[in-house]
mmCIF file of C-alpha atoms in Angstrom:
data_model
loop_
_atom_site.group_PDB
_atom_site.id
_atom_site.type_symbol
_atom_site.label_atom_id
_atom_site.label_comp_id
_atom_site.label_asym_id
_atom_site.label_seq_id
_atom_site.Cartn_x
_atom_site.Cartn_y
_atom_site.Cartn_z
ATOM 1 C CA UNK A 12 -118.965 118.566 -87.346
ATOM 2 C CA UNK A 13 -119.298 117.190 -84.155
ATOM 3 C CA UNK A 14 -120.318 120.903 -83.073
ATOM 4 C CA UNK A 15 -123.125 120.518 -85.199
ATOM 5 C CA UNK A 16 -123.924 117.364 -84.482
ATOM 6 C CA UNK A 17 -123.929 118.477 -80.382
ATOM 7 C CA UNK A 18 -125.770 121.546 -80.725
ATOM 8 C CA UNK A 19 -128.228 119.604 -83.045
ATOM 9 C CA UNK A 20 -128.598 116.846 -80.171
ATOM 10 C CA UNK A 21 -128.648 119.806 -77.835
ATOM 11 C CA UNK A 22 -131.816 121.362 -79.285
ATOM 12 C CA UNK A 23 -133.393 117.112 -80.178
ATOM 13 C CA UNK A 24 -132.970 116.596 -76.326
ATOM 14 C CA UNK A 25 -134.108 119.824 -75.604
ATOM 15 C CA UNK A 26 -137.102 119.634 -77.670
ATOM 16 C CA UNK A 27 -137.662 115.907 -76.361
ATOM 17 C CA UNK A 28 -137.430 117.183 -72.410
ATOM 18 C CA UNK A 29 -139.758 120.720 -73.282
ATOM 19 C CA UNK A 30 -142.041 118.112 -75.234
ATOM 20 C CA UNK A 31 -142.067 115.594 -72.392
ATOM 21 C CA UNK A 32 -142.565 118.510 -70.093
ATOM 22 C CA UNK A 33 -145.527 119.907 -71.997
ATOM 23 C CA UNK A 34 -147.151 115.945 -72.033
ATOM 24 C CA UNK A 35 -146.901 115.539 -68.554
ATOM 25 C CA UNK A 36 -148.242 119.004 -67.704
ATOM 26 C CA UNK A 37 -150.947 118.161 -70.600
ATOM 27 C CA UNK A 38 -151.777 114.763 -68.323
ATOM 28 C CA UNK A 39 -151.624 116.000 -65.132
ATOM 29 C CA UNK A 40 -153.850 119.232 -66.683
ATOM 30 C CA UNK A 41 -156.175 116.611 -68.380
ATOM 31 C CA UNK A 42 -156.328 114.528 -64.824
ATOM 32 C CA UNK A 43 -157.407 117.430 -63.226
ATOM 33 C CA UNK A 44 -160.162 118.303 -65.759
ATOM 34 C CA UNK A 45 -160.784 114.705 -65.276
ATOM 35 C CA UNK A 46 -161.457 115.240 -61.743
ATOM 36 C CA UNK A 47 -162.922 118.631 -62.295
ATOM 37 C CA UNK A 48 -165.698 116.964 -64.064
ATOM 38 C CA UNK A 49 -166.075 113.770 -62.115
ATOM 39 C CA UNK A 50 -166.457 116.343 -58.562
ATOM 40 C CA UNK A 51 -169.295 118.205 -60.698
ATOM 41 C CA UNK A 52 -170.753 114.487 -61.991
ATOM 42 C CA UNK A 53 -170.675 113.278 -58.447
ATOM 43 C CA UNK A 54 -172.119 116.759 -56.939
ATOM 44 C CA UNK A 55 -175.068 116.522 -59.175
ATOM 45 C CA UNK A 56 -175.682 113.056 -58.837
ATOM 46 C CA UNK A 57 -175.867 113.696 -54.929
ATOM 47 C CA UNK A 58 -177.893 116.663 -55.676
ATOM 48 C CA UNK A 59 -180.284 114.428 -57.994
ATOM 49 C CA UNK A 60 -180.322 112.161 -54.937
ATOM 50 C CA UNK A 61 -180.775 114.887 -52.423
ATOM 51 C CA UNK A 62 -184.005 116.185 -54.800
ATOM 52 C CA UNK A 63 -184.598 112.737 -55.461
ATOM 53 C CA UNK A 64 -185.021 112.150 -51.353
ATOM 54 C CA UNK A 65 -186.643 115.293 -50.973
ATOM 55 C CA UNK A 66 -189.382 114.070 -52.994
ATOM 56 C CA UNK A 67 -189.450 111.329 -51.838
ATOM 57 C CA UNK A 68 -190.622 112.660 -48.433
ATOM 58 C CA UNK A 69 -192.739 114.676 -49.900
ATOM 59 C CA UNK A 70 -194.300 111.656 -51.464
ATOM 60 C CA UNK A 71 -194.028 110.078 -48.349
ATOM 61 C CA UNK A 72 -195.816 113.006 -46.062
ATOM 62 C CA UNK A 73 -198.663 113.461 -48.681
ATOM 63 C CA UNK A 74 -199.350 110.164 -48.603
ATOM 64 C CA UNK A 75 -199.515 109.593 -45.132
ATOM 65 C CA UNK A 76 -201.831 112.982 -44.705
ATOM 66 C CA UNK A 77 -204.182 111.443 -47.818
ATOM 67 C CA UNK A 78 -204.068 107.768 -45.189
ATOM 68 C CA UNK A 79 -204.938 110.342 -42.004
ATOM 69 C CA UNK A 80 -207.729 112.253 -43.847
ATOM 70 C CA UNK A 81 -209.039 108.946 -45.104
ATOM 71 C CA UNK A 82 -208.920 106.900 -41.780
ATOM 72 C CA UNK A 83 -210.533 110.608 -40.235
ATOM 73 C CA UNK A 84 -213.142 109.795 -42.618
ATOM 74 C CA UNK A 85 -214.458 106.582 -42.102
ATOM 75 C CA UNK A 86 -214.204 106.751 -38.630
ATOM 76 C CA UNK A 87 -216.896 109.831 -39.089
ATOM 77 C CA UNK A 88 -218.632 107.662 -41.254
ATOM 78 C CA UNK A 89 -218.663 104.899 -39.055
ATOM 79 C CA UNK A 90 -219.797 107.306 -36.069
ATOM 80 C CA UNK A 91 -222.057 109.132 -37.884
ATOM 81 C CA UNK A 92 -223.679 105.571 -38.788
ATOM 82 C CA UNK A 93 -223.310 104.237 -34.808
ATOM 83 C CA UNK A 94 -225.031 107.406 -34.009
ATOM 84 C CA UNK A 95 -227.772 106.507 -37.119
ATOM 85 C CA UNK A 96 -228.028 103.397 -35.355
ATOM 86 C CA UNK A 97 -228.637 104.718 -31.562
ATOM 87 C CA UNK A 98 -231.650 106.934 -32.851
ATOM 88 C CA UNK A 99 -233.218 104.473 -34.642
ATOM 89 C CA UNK A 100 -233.164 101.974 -31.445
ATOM 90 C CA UNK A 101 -234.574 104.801 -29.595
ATOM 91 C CA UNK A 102 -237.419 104.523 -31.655
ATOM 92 C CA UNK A 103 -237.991 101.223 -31.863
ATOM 93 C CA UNK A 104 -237.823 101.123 -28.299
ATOM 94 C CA UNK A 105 -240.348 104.261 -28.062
ATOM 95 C CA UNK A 106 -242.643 102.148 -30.448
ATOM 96 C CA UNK A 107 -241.965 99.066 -28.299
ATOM 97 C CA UNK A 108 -243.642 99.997 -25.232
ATOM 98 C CA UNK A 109 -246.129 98.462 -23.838
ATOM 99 C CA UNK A 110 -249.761 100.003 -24.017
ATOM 100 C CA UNK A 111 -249.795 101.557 -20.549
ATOM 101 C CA UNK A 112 -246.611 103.429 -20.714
ATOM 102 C CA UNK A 113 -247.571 104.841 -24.196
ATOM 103 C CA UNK A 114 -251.047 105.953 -23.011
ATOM 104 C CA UNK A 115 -249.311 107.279 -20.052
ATOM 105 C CA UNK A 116 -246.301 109.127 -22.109
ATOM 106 C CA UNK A 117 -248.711 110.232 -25.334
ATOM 107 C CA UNK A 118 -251.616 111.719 -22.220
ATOM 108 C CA UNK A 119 -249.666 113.912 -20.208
ATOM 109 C CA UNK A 120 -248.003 115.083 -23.484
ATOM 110 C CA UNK A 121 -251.322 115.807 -25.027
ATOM 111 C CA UNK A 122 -252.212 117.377 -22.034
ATOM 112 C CA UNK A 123 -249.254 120.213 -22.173
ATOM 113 C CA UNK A 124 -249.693 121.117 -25.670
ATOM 114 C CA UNK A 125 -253.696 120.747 -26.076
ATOM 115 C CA UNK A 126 -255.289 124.223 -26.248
ATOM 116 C CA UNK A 127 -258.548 123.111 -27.799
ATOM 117 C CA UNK A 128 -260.924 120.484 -28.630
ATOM 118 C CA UNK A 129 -258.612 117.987 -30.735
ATOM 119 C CA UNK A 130 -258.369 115.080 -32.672
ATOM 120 C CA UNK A 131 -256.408 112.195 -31.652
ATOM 121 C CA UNK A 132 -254.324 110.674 -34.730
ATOM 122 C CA UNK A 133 -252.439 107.411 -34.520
ATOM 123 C CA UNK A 134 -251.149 104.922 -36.407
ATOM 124 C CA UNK A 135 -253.752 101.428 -37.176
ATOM 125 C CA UNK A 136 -251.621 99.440 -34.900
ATOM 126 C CA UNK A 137 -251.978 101.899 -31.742
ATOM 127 C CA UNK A 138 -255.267 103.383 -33.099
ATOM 128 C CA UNK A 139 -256.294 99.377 -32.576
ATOM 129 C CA UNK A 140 -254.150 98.110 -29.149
ATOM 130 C CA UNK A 141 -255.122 101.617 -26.753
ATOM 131 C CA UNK A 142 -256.789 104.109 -28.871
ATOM 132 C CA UNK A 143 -259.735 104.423 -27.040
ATOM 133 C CA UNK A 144 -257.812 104.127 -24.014
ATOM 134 C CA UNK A 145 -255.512 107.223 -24.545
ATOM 135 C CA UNK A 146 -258.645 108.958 -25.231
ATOM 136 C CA UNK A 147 -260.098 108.755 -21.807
ATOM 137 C CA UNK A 148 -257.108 109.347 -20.119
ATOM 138 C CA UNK A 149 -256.269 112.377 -21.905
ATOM 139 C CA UNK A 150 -260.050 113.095 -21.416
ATOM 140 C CA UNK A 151 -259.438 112.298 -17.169
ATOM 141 C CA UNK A 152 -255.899 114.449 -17.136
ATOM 142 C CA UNK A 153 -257.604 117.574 -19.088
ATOM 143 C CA UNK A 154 -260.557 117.510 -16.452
ATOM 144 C CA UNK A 155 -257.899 117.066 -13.433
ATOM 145 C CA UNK A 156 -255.647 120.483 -14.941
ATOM 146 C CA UNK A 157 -259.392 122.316 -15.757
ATOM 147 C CA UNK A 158 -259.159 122.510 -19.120
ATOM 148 C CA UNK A 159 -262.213 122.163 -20.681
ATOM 149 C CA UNK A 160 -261.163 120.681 -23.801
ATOM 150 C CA UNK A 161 -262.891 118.110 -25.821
ATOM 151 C CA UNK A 162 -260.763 115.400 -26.973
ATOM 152 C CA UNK A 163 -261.559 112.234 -29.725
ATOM 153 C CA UNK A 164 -259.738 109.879 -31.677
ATOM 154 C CA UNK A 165 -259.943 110.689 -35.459
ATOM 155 C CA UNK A 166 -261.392 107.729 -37.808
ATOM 156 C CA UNK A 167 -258.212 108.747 -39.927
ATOM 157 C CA UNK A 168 -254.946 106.548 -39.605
ATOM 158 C CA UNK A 169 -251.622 108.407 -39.330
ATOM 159 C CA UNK A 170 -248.405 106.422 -41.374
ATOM 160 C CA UNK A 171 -246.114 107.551 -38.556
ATOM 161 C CA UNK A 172 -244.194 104.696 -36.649
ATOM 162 C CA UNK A 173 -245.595 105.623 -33.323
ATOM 163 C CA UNK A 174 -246.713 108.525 -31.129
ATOM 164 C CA UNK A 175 -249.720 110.656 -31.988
ATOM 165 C CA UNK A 176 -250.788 113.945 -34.109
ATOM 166 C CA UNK A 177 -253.545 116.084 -31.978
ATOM 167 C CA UNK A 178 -255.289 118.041 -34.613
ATOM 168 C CA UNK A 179 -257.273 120.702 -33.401
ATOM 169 C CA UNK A 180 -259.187 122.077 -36.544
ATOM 170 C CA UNK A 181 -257.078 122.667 -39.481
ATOM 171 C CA UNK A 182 -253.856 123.199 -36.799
ATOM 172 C CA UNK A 183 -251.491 119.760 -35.978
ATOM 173 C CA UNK A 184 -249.370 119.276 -33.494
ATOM 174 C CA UNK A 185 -247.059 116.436 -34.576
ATOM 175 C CA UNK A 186 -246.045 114.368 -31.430
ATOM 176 C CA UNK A 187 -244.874 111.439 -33.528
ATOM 177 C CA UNK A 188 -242.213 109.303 -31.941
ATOM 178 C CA UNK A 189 -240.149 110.123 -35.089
ATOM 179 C CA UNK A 190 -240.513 113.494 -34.448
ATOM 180 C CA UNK A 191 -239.843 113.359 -30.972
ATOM 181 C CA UNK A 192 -236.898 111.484 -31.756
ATOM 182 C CA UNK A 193 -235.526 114.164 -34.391
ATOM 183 C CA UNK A 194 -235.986 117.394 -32.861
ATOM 184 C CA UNK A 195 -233.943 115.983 -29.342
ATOM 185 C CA UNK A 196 -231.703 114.499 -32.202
ATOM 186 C CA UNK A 197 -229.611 117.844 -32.507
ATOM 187 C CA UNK A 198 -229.403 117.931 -29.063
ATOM 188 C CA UNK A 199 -228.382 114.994 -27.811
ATOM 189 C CA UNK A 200 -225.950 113.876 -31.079
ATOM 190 C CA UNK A 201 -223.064 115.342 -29.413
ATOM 191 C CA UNK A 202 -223.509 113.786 -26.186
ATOM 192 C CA UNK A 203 -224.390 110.376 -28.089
ATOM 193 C CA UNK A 204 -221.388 110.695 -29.849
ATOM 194 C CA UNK A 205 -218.810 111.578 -27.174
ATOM 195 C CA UNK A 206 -220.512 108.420 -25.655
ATOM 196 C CA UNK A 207 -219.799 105.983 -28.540
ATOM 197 C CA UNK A 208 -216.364 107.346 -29.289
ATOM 198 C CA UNK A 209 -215.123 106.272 -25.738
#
C-alpha cells in the first residue's frame, strides 16, 4: 500500500506544483494584462491631455486674434473719429475768420470760377457782417482780370455754415466752406491720418 499511497502523493504534489505553476503564470499573465491596460489608460489619458492642450491653444490663439481684431478696431474707430474731429475744426476755423480774410478768400475764389453775371449767396450771418463788402471786391477783382461780369448778392439766405454759392442763372457753383472742406477731405485724410497716428 504504501506504493499506492506514494504514487497517489506523487500525482497530489504533482497536481499541487502544475496547479501552483498554472496560478502564478495566471498572476503574472493577469499583472501583465494589468499593465497592458493601465499603459493604454495612461496613453489615452496623455492623449486626452495632449488634445486637451491642443485646444487649448487653439482657444488661446483665437482668442487673442478676436482681442487683435478688436483693439485694430477701435483704434480705427478712434482715428476715424480724431480725423472727424480735425475736419470739423477746419471748419470752424474757416467760419471763424475774420471779415477781411473771408472777403479776401470767398473774392479771388469767385473770381476763378465766375463765368457770368452771378448771384452772391451766403448765409444771414455773413450775408449781414461783409455781404456787401464781398460784393465790391469781387466786383473790383473781375474789372482788374477783364471780365466783364456782373456780380450781386442774392436777397436769398443760404443754410450753409460758411462760404458762398455764386449762382449764375439756374447754374450754382457751391463754394461752401463745407464743401470746400469735403471735396479736399479725400485728399488730405490720409495725410491727416498718418499725422494723428504718430
Amino acid at each position: 500500500m504504501n506504493n499506492i499511497e506514494s504514487i497517489v502523493k506523487k500525482i497530489a504534489d504533482d497536481a499541487k506544483l502544475s496547479a501552483e505553476q498554472k496560478i502564478a503564470e495566471a498572476q503574472q499573465e493577469a499583472q501583465q494584462i494589468v499593465r497592458d491596460y493601465q499603459a493604454q489608460a495612461d496613453k489615452i489619458m496623455q492623449d486626452a491631455q495632449a488634445q486637451a492642450q491642443k485646444q487649448a491653444s487653439v482657444i488661446a490663439e483665437r482668442v487673442e486674434s478676436q482681442s487683435g481684431l478688436i483693439r485694430r478696431n477701435l483704434m480705427l474707430q478712434y482715428k476715424r473719429e480724431a480725423i472727424e474731429q480735425a475736419f470739423q475744426k477746419s471748419l470752424e476755423v474757416l467760419c471763424a475768420q475774420d471779415a477781411d480774410k473771408q472777403v479776401t478768400l470767398l473774392s479771388d475764389a469767385a473770381v476763378k470760377y465766375l463765368s457770368a453775371d452771378a448771384k452772391v449767396i451766403l448765409n444771414e450771418k455773413d450775408k449781414a457782417a461783409f455781404g456787401e463788402k464781398l460784393v465790391s471786391e469781387i466786383s473790383r477783382k473781375l474789372q482788374a482780370a477783364n471780365k466783364n461780369y456782373s456780380v450781386s448778392l442774392s436777397a436769398d439766405a443760404g443754410s450753409m455754415q460758411g462760404g458762398m454759392i455764386l449762382a449764375e442763372g439756374s447754374i450754382e457753383t457751391n463754394l461752401s466752406y463745407e464743401i470746400l472742406v469735403k471735396n479736399i477731405r479725400d485728399e488730405l485724410e490720409g495725410e491727416v491720418a498718418k499725422v494723428l497716428t504718430e
